[in-house]
PDB file of C-alpha atoms (C1' of nucleotides) in Angstrom:
ATOM      1  CA  MET A 701      -0.069  -0.042   0.061  1.00 59.00           C
ATOM      2  CA  ALA A 702       2.696   2.462  -0.884  1.00 50.00           C
ATOM      3  CA  GLU A 703       0.441   4.711  -2.737  1.00 48.00           C
ATOM      4  CA  PRO A 704      -2.332   5.770  -0.435  1.00 53.00           C
ATOM      5  CA  LEU A 705      -4.541   7.920  -2.512  1.00 50.00           C
ATOM      6  CA  LEU A 706      -3.845  10.038  -5.509  1.00 53.00           C
ATOM      7  CA  SER A 707      -4.243  13.625  -3.902  1.00 59.00           C
ATOM      8  CA  PHE A 708      -6.370  15.686  -6.023  1.00 54.00           C
ATOM      9  CA  GLU A 709      -3.731  17.985  -7.482  1.00 58.00           C
ATOM     10  CA  ARG A 710      -3.367  19.880 -10.475  1.00 58.00           C
ATOM     11  CA  VAL A 711      -3.604  16.839 -12.506  1.00 68.00           C
ATOM     12  CA  PRO A 712      -4.076  17.462 -16.207  1.00 70.00           C
ATOM     13  CA  MET A 713      -7.694  15.811 -15.914  1.00 82.00           C
ATOM     14  CA  SER A 714      -8.368  14.710 -19.398  1.00 88.00           C
ATOM     15  CA  TRP A 715     -11.795  14.065 -20.970  1.00 93.00           C
ATOM     16  CA  THR A 716     -12.533  10.854 -19.742  1.00 93.00           C
ATOM     17  CA  ASP A 717     -15.490   8.768 -20.920  1.00 92.00           C
ATOM     18  CA  GLU A 718     -17.325   9.740 -17.757  1.00 90.00           C
ATOM     19  CA  ARG A 719     -16.512  13.358 -17.737  1.00 92.00           C
ATOM     20  CA  VAL A 720     -17.587  13.465 -21.472  1.00 93.00           C
ATOM     21  CA  GLU A 721     -20.767  11.667 -20.673  1.00 92.00           C
ATOM     22  CA  LEU A 722     -21.506  14.115 -17.815  1.00 91.00           C
ATOM     23  CA  LEU A 723     -20.805  16.862 -20.126  1.00 92.00           C
ATOM     24  CA  LYS A 724     -23.104  15.505 -22.877  1.00 91.00           C
ATOM     25  CA  LYS A 725     -25.711  15.007 -20.180  1.00 90.00           C
ATOM     26  CA  MET A 726     -25.599  18.562 -18.681  1.00 88.00           C
ATOM     27  CA  TRP A 727     -25.394  20.260 -22.056  1.00 91.00           C
ATOM     28  CA  SER A 728     -28.294  18.528 -23.288  1.00 89.00           C
ATOM     29  CA  GLU A 729     -30.193  19.506 -20.160  1.00 79.00           C
ATOM     30  CA  GLY A 730     -29.550  23.007 -21.010  1.00 82.00           C
ATOM     31  CA  GLN A 731     -26.810  23.662 -18.298  1.00 81.00           C
ATOM     32  CA  SER A 732     -24.601  26.499 -18.908  1.00 86.00           C
ATOM     33  CA  ALA A 733     -20.987  25.689 -19.770  1.00 92.00           C
ATOM     34  CA  SER A 734     -19.715  27.434 -16.583  1.00 87.00           C
ATOM     35  CA  GLN A 735     -22.016  25.370 -14.466  1.00 82.00           C
ATOM     36  CA  ILE A 736     -20.776  22.230 -16.287  1.00 91.00           C
ATOM     37  CA  ALA A 737     -17.391  23.376 -15.749  1.00 91.00           C
ATOM     38  CA  LYS A 738     -17.834  23.898 -12.052  1.00 83.00           C
ATOM     39  CA  GLU A 739     -19.545  20.376 -11.659  1.00 83.00           C
ATOM     40  CA  LEU A 740     -16.663  18.882 -13.513  1.00 88.00           C
ATOM     41  CA  GLY A 741     -14.069  20.560 -11.760  1.00 84.00           C
ATOM     42  CA  GLY A 742     -10.501  21.173 -13.071  1.00 88.00           C
ATOM     43  CA  VAL A 743     -12.024  22.616 -16.170  1.00 92.00           C
ATOM     44  CA  THR A 744     -12.856  26.265 -17.315  1.00 93.00           C
ATOM     45  CA  ARG A 745     -16.037  27.060 -19.168  1.00 94.00           C
ATOM     46  CA  ASN A 746     -13.911  27.675 -22.114  1.00 95.00           C
ATOM     47  CA  ALA A 747     -12.668  24.073 -21.829  1.00 95.00           C
ATOM     48  CA  VAL A 748     -16.196  22.807 -21.756  1.00 95.00           C
ATOM     49  CA  ILE A 749     -17.294  24.895 -24.711  1.00 95.00           C
ATOM     50  CA  GLY A 750     -14.296  23.930 -26.833  1.00 94.00           C
ATOM     51  CA  LYS A 751     -15.074  20.451 -25.958  1.00 94.00           C
ATOM     52  CA  VAL A 752     -18.685  20.735 -26.696  1.00 94.00           C
ATOM     53  CA  HIS A 753     -17.764  21.926 -30.222  1.00 92.00           C
ATOM     54  CA  ARG A 754     -15.324  19.384 -30.919  1.00 92.00           C
ATOM     55  CA  LEU A 755     -17.757  17.030 -29.958  1.00 91.00           C
ATOM     56  CA  GLY A 756     -20.080  18.392 -32.423  1.00 89.00           C
ATOM     57  CA  LEU A 757     -22.893  19.161 -30.227  1.00 84.00           C
ATOM     58  CA  SER A 758     -22.858  22.831 -30.209  1.00 76.00           C
ATOM     59  CA  ASN A 759     -26.525  22.978 -30.544  1.00 73.00           C
ATOM     60  CA  ARG A 760     -28.502  21.498 -27.485  1.00 65.00           C
ATOM     61  CA  SER A 761     -30.445  19.313 -29.838  1.00 64.00           C
ATOM     62  CA  GLY A 762     -29.879  15.589 -28.722  1.00 54.00           C
ATOM     63  CA  GLY A 763     -32.161  14.017 -26.281  1.00 47.00           C
ATOM     64  CA  THR A 764     -35.283  15.344 -24.994  1.00 43.00           C
ATOM     65  CA  SER A 765     -36.923  18.237 -26.688  1.00 39.00           C
ATOM     66  CA  GLN A 766     -35.269  19.992 -29.656  1.00 38.00           C
ATOM     67  CA  ALA A 767     -36.426  23.326 -28.041  1.00 37.00           C
ATOM     68  CA  ALA A 768     -33.078  24.652 -27.161  1.00 37.00           C
ATOM     69  CA  ALA A 769     -32.385  26.899 -30.053  1.00 38.00           C
ATOM     70  CA  LYS A 770     -31.641  30.107 -28.350  1.00 40.00           C
ATOM     71  CA  PRO A 771     -30.781  33.015 -30.716  1.00 39.00           C
ATOM     72  CA  GLU A 772     -27.828  33.886 -28.695  1.00 40.00           C
ATOM     73  CA  ALA A 773     -24.364  34.832 -29.843  1.00 39.00           C
ATOM     74  CA  LYS A 774     -23.705  34.961 -33.461  1.00 40.00           C
ATOM     75  CA  ALA A 775     -20.261  34.849 -33.379  1.00 44.00           C
ATOM     76  CA  LYS A 776     -18.269  36.251 -36.232  1.00 46.00           C
ATOM     77  CA  PRO A 777     -14.751  36.678 -35.057  1.00 51.00           C
ATOM     78  CA  GLU A 778     -12.369  37.349 -37.984  1.00 48.00           C
ATOM     79  CA  PRO A 779     -10.722  40.770 -37.015  1.00 47.00           C
ATOM     80  CA  LYS A 780      -7.687  38.541 -36.250  1.00 43.00           C
ATOM     81  CA  ALA A 781      -4.357  39.136 -37.938  1.00 41.00           C
ATOM     82  CA  LYS A 782      -4.457  36.083 -40.077  1.00 39.00           C
ATOM     83  CA  ALA A 783      -4.068  35.259 -43.539  1.00 41.00           C
ATOM     84  CA  ALA A 784      -7.262  33.417 -43.591  1.00 40.00           C
ATOM     85  CA  PRO A 785      -8.588  32.389 -46.873  1.00 43.00           C
ATOM     86  CA  ALA A 786     -11.420  34.303 -48.205  1.00 41.00           C
ATOM     87  CA  GLU A 787     -14.398  32.487 -46.585  1.00 41.00           C
ATOM     88  CA  THR A 788     -17.596  34.057 -47.661  1.00 40.00           C
ATOM     89  CA  LYS A 789     -20.843  32.628 -46.925  1.00 39.00           C
ATOM     90  CA  PRO A 790     -22.671  32.519 -50.292  1.00 41.00           C
ATOM     91  CA  ALA A 791     -24.883  29.651 -48.941  1.00 40.00           C
ATOM     92  CA  PRO A 792     -28.141  30.406 -47.447  1.00 42.00           C
ATOM     93  CA  LYS A 793     -29.342  28.957 -44.393  1.00 40.00           C
ATOM     94  CA  PRO A 794     -32.530  27.159 -44.597  1.00 40.00           C
ATOM     95  CA  GLU A 795     -33.478  26.740 -41.227  1.00 40.00           C
ATOM     96  CA  PRO A 796     -36.652  24.629 -40.772  1.00 41.00           C
ATOM     97  CA  ARG A 797     -37.519  26.581 -37.588  1.00 40.00           C
ATOM     98  CA  THR A 798     -40.731  25.231 -36.011  1.00 39.00           C
ATOM     99  CA  GLU A 799     -42.729  27.198 -33.611  1.00 38.00           C
ATOM    100  CA  PRO A 800     -40.917  27.994 -30.447  1.00 38.00           C
ATOM    101  CA  ALA A 801     -41.746  25.146 -28.320  1.00 39.00           C
ATOM    102  CA  ARG A 802     -42.612  25.982 -24.779  1.00 39.00           C
ATOM    103  CA  PRO A 803     -39.435  25.820 -22.584  1.00 36.00           C
ATOM    104  CA  ALA A 804     -40.675  23.303 -20.115  1.00 39.00           C
ATOM    105  CA  ALA A 805     -39.750  25.151 -16.862  1.00 38.00           C
ATOM    106  CA  ALA A 806     -40.261  22.301 -15.125  1.00 38.00           C
ATOM    107  CA  GLU A 807     -37.312  20.058 -16.035  1.00 39.00           C
ATOM    108  CA  SER A 808     -33.659  19.836 -15.652  1.00 37.00           C
ATOM    109  CA  ARG A 809     -32.704  18.437 -12.381  1.00 38.00           C
ATOM    110  CA  PRO A 810     -31.596  14.742 -12.859  1.00 39.00           C
ATOM    111  CA  ALA A 811     -31.707  14.099  -9.046  1.00 39.00           C
ATOM    112  CA  THR A 812     -35.133  14.908  -9.113  1.00 39.00           C
ATOM    113  CA  PRO A 813     -38.129  12.583  -9.038  1.00 40.00           C
ATOM    114  CA  ALA A 814     -39.277  14.217 -12.124  1.00 42.00           C
ATOM    115  CA  ARG A 815     -42.856  14.565 -11.544  1.00 45.00           C
ATOM    116  CA  LYS A 816     -44.365  18.005 -11.415  1.00 49.00           C
ATOM    117  CA  PRO A 817     -42.212  20.818  -9.540  1.00 49.00           C
ATOM    118  CA  ILE A 818     -38.922  21.397  -9.778  1.00 50.00           C
ATOM    119  CA  VAL A 819     -36.720  23.647  -7.522  1.00 52.00           C
ATOM    120  CA  PRO A 820     -33.367  25.516  -8.131  1.00 51.00           C
ATOM    121  CA  ALA A 821     -30.032  24.223  -7.579  1.00 51.00           C
ATOM    122  CA  GLY A 822     -28.430  23.083  -4.418  1.00 49.00           C
ATOM    123  CA  GLN A 823     -28.669  25.240  -1.330  1.00 49.00           C
ATOM    124  CA  PRO A 824     -31.226  24.895   1.359  1.00 53.00           C
ATOM    125  CA  LEU A 825     -34.665  25.119  -0.011  1.00 55.00           C
ATOM    126  CA  PRO A 826     -36.834  28.035   1.290  1.00 55.00           C
ATOM    127  CA  PRO A 827     -39.895  27.506   2.910  1.00 55.00           C
ATOM    128  CA  GLN A 828     -42.569  28.974   0.812  1.00 54.00           C
ATOM    129  CA  PRO A 829     -43.888  31.945   2.242  1.00 50.00           C
ATOM    130  CA  SER A 830     -47.126  30.579   3.834  1.00 49.00           C
ATOM    131  CA  ALA A 831     -48.117  30.766   7.546  1.00 50.00           C
ATOM    132  CA  ASN A 832     -44.771  30.910   8.899  1.00 54.00           C
ATOM    133  CA  GLU A 833     -43.484  32.460  11.892  1.00 68.00           C
ATOM    134  CA  ILE A 834     -41.741  35.272  10.331  1.00 68.00           C
ATOM    135  CA  SER A 835     -41.288  38.816  11.186  1.00 74.00           C
ATOM    136  CA  PRO A 836     -44.430  40.655   9.898  1.00 77.00           C
ATOM    137  CA  GLU A 837     -41.797  43.400   8.498  1.00 75.00           C
ATOM    138  CA  ALA A 838     -39.873  40.424   6.711  1.00 74.00           C
ATOM    139  CA  LEU A 839     -42.720  39.351   5.316  1.00 79.00           C
ATOM    140  CA  ALA A 840     -43.872  42.927   4.196  1.00 78.00           C
ATOM    141  CA  LYS A 841     -40.420  43.578   2.760  1.00 76.00           C
ATOM    142  CA  VAL A 842     -40.660  40.330   0.857  1.00 78.00           C
ATOM    143  CA  HIS A 843     -43.832  41.245  -0.728  1.00 81.00           C
ATOM    144  CA  GLU A 844     -42.390  44.612  -1.567  1.00 77.00           C
ATOM    145  CA  VAL A 845     -39.555  42.953  -3.070  1.00 76.00           C
ATOM    146  CA  GLU A 846     -41.440  40.454  -5.338  1.00 78.00           C
ATOM    147  CA  LYS A 847     -42.580  43.634  -7.187  1.00 75.00           C
ATOM    148  CA  LYS A 848     -39.103  44.703  -8.038  1.00 75.00           C
ATOM    149  CA  ALA A 849     -38.078  40.996  -8.769  1.00 80.00           C
ATOM    150  CA  ARG A 850     -36.407  40.553 -11.984  1.00 75.00           C
ATOM    151  CA  LYS A 851     -38.664  37.471 -12.412  1.00 79.00           C
ATOM    152  CA  LEU A 852     -35.973  35.233 -13.809  1.00 80.00           C
ATOM    153  CA  THR A 853     -36.292  31.749 -15.266  1.00 78.00           C
ATOM    154  CA  LEU A 854     -34.526  28.571 -13.804  1.00 78.00           C
ATOM    155  CA  MET A 855     -31.799  29.158 -16.648  1.00 73.00           C
ATOM    156  CA  GLU A 856     -31.207  32.719 -15.874  1.00 74.00           C
ATOM    157  CA  LEU A 857     -30.127  31.945 -12.467  1.00 79.00           C
ATOM    158  CA  THR A 858     -26.801  32.429 -11.358  1.00 78.00           C
ATOM    159  CA  GLU A 859     -24.645  32.250  -8.172  1.00 76.00           C
ATOM    160  CA  ARG A 860     -25.194  35.992  -7.733  1.00 81.00           C
ATOM    161  CA  THR A 861     -29.076  36.179  -8.312  1.00 85.00           C
ATOM    162  CA  CYS A 862     -31.588  35.525  -5.789  1.00 87.00           C
ATOM    163  CA  LYS A 863     -33.044  32.072  -6.103  1.00 88.00           C
ATOM    164  CA  TRP A 864     -36.090  32.655  -4.009  1.00 89.00           C
ATOM    165  CA  PRO A 865     -38.929  30.986  -5.871  1.00 89.00           C
ATOM    166  CA  VAL A 866     -42.275  32.740  -6.405  1.00 87.00           C
ATOM    167  CA  GLY A 867     -45.373  31.310  -7.359  1.00 85.00           C
ATOM    168  CA  ASP A 868     -46.463  27.790  -8.286  1.00 82.00           C
ATOM    169  CA  PRO A 869     -43.946  26.076 -10.238  1.00 78.00           C
ATOM    170  CA  ALA A 870     -46.809  24.287 -12.078  1.00 80.00           C
ATOM    171  CA  THR A 871     -48.137  27.339 -13.620  1.00 84.00           C
ATOM    172  CA  GLU A 872     -46.948  30.195 -15.730  1.00 79.00           C
ATOM    173  CA  ASP A 873     -46.815  32.524 -12.800  1.00 83.00           C
ATOM    174  CA  PHE A 874     -43.729  31.117 -11.589  1.00 85.00           C
ATOM    175  CA  TRP A 875     -40.308  32.889 -11.420  1.00 85.00           C
ATOM    176  CA  PHE A 876     -37.408  33.403  -9.324  1.00 87.00           C
ATOM    177  CA  CYS A 877     -36.680  36.787  -7.586  1.00 86.00           C
ATOM    178  CA  GLY A 878     -33.343  37.276  -9.503  1.00 82.00           C
ATOM    179  CA  LEU A 879     -32.480  40.188  -7.416  1.00 79.00           C
ATOM    180  CA  PRO A 880     -28.636  40.721  -6.466  1.00 78.00           C
ATOM    181  CA  ALA A 881     -28.061  37.932  -3.893  1.00 79.00           C
ATOM    182  CA  GLN A 882     -26.043  38.625  -0.842  1.00 75.00           C
ATOM    183  CA  PRO A 883     -22.458  37.615  -1.142  1.00 72.00           C
ATOM    184  CA  GLY A 884     -22.252  33.965  -0.251  1.00 73.00           C
ATOM    185  CA  LYS A 885     -26.063  33.726   0.191  1.00 80.00           C
ATOM    186  CA  PRO A 886     -28.456  32.198  -2.328  1.00 84.00           C
ATOM    187  CA  TYR A 887     -31.061  35.089  -1.803  1.00 87.00           C
ATOM    188  CA  CYS A 888     -31.233  38.564  -1.617  1.00 84.00           C
ATOM    189  CA  GLU A 889     -31.357  40.716   1.420  1.00 82.00           C
ATOM    190  CA  ALA A 890     -35.183  40.560   1.697  1.00 83.00           C
ATOM    191  CA  HIS A 891     -35.414  36.784   1.178  1.00 85.00           C
ATOM    192  CA  VAL A 892     -32.426  36.004   3.218  1.00 82.00           C
ATOM    193  CA  GLY A 893     -34.440  37.517   6.107  1.00 79.00           C
ATOM    194  CA  VAL A 894     -37.097  35.019   5.658  1.00 80.00           C
ATOM    195  CA  ALA A 895     -34.964  32.090   4.467  1.00 81.00           C
ATOM    196  CA  PHE A 896     -32.512  31.991   7.250  1.00 75.00           C
ATOM    197  CA  GLN A 897     -34.563  32.824  10.740  1.00 70.00           C
ATOM    198  CA  PRO A 898     -32.497  33.302  13.655  1.00 65.00           C
ATOM    199  CA  MET A 899     -33.240  30.635  16.127  1.00 68.00           C
ATOM    200  CA  SER A 900     -34.110  33.266  18.709  1.00 65.00           C
ATOM    201  CA  ALA A 901     -36.762  34.638  16.230  1.00 58.00           C
ATOM    202  CA  ARG A 902     -38.394  31.111  15.955  1.00 58.00           C
ATOM    203  CA  ARG A 903     -38.797  30.236  19.667  1.00 59.00           C
ATOM    204  CA  ASP A 904     -42.232  28.606  20.621  1.00 60.00           C
ATOM    205  CA  ARG A 905     -44.568  30.764  18.878  1.00 55.00           C
ATOM    206  CA  ARG A 906     -47.284  28.460  19.473  1.00 54.00           C
ATOM    207  CA  ARG A 907     -50.671  29.508  18.216  1.00 43.00           C
TER     208      ARG A 907
ATOM    209  C1'  DC B 639     -21.248  44.545 -14.347  1.00 91.00           C
ATOM    210  C1'  DC B 640     -23.024  40.153 -14.790  1.00 91.00           C
ATOM    211  C1'  DC B 641     -23.659  36.588 -17.747  1.00 91.00           C
ATOM    212  C1'  DT B 642     -23.966  33.440 -21.988  1.00 91.00           C
ATOM    213  C1'  DG B 643     -21.769  30.646 -26.076  1.00 91.00           C
ATOM    214  C1'  DA B 644     -18.433  30.725 -30.574  1.00 91.00           C
ATOM    215  C1'  DT B 645     -14.249  30.991 -32.638  1.00 91.00           C
ATOM    216  C1'  DT B 646      -9.545  31.054 -33.415  1.00 91.00           C
ATOM    217  C1'  DC B 647      -5.127  29.326 -32.868  1.00 91.00           C
ATOM    218  C1'  DG B 648      -0.683  28.142 -30.245  1.00 91.00           C
ATOM    219  C1'  DC B 649       0.273  24.323 -27.916  1.00 91.00           C
TER     220       DC B 649
ATOM    221  C1'  DG C 636      -7.318  17.173 -29.019  1.00 91.00           C
ATOM    222  C1'  DC C 637      -7.021  20.802 -25.860  1.00 91.00           C
ATOM    223  C1'  DG C 638      -8.280  25.297 -23.894  1.00 91.00           C
ATOM    224  C1'  DA C 639      -6.849  30.291 -23.131  1.00 91.00           C
ATOM    225  C1'  DA C 640      -7.845  34.361 -25.155  1.00 91.00           C
ATOM    226  C1'  DT C 641     -10.731  36.659 -27.528  1.00 91.00           C
ATOM    227  C1'  DC C 642     -15.055  37.929 -29.724  1.00 91.00           C
ATOM    228  C1'  DA C 643     -19.890  39.032 -29.451  1.00 91.00           C
ATOM    229  C1'  DG C 644     -24.303  39.296 -27.757  1.00 91.00           C
ATOM    230  C1'  DG C 645     -27.829  39.566 -23.734  1.00 91.00           C
TER     231       DG C 645
END
DNA sequence: CCCTGATTCGC
DNA sequence: GCGAATCAGG
């Protein structure tokens, strides 16, 4: 037992079969390159994107719905000093674009029973604002904030956006707060207030 | 500013 | 093949 365990050091970390699989899976699920990169670890989002393109799955059409064509980024970098052979684009682009399918908001987590609702990623799930023992002021603030909410979709959430869900995931009237999240917290200031109740505030608020 | 993906090109 | 640098857009 000479070699104990390979310490997780700066090892190249190549694209093993498993890693590629995970990459494909996440990419197909619509995960962003940065998220995939973080999940994989040891690679940057650039690496992920590079690999994605090399694999030939630049488009997220390979699995569930084909509804994943987002008109984002056209890319046309050629201002680089390079003797590139005139490569114009005389060929048209017949894109059999069907109607924009509904981006099923309730679908993305593999670790989910996949049934109806779906909740954001990681982090402690917040208790839905119901009959809770929360400071009336905090609740009021939440309500106030919800008006200013950016109403982001699941895909638009980042680590710096408030991930507080509002509404019923089963309906169209569902979105995430999206306001600037507190550093190190998954929610904005207002929602942190109701998400993380101090022990002292809970007490035995028996009815 | 934050984020996203796309592409190029040296390694 | 790989991915940092860069580009381009939201």
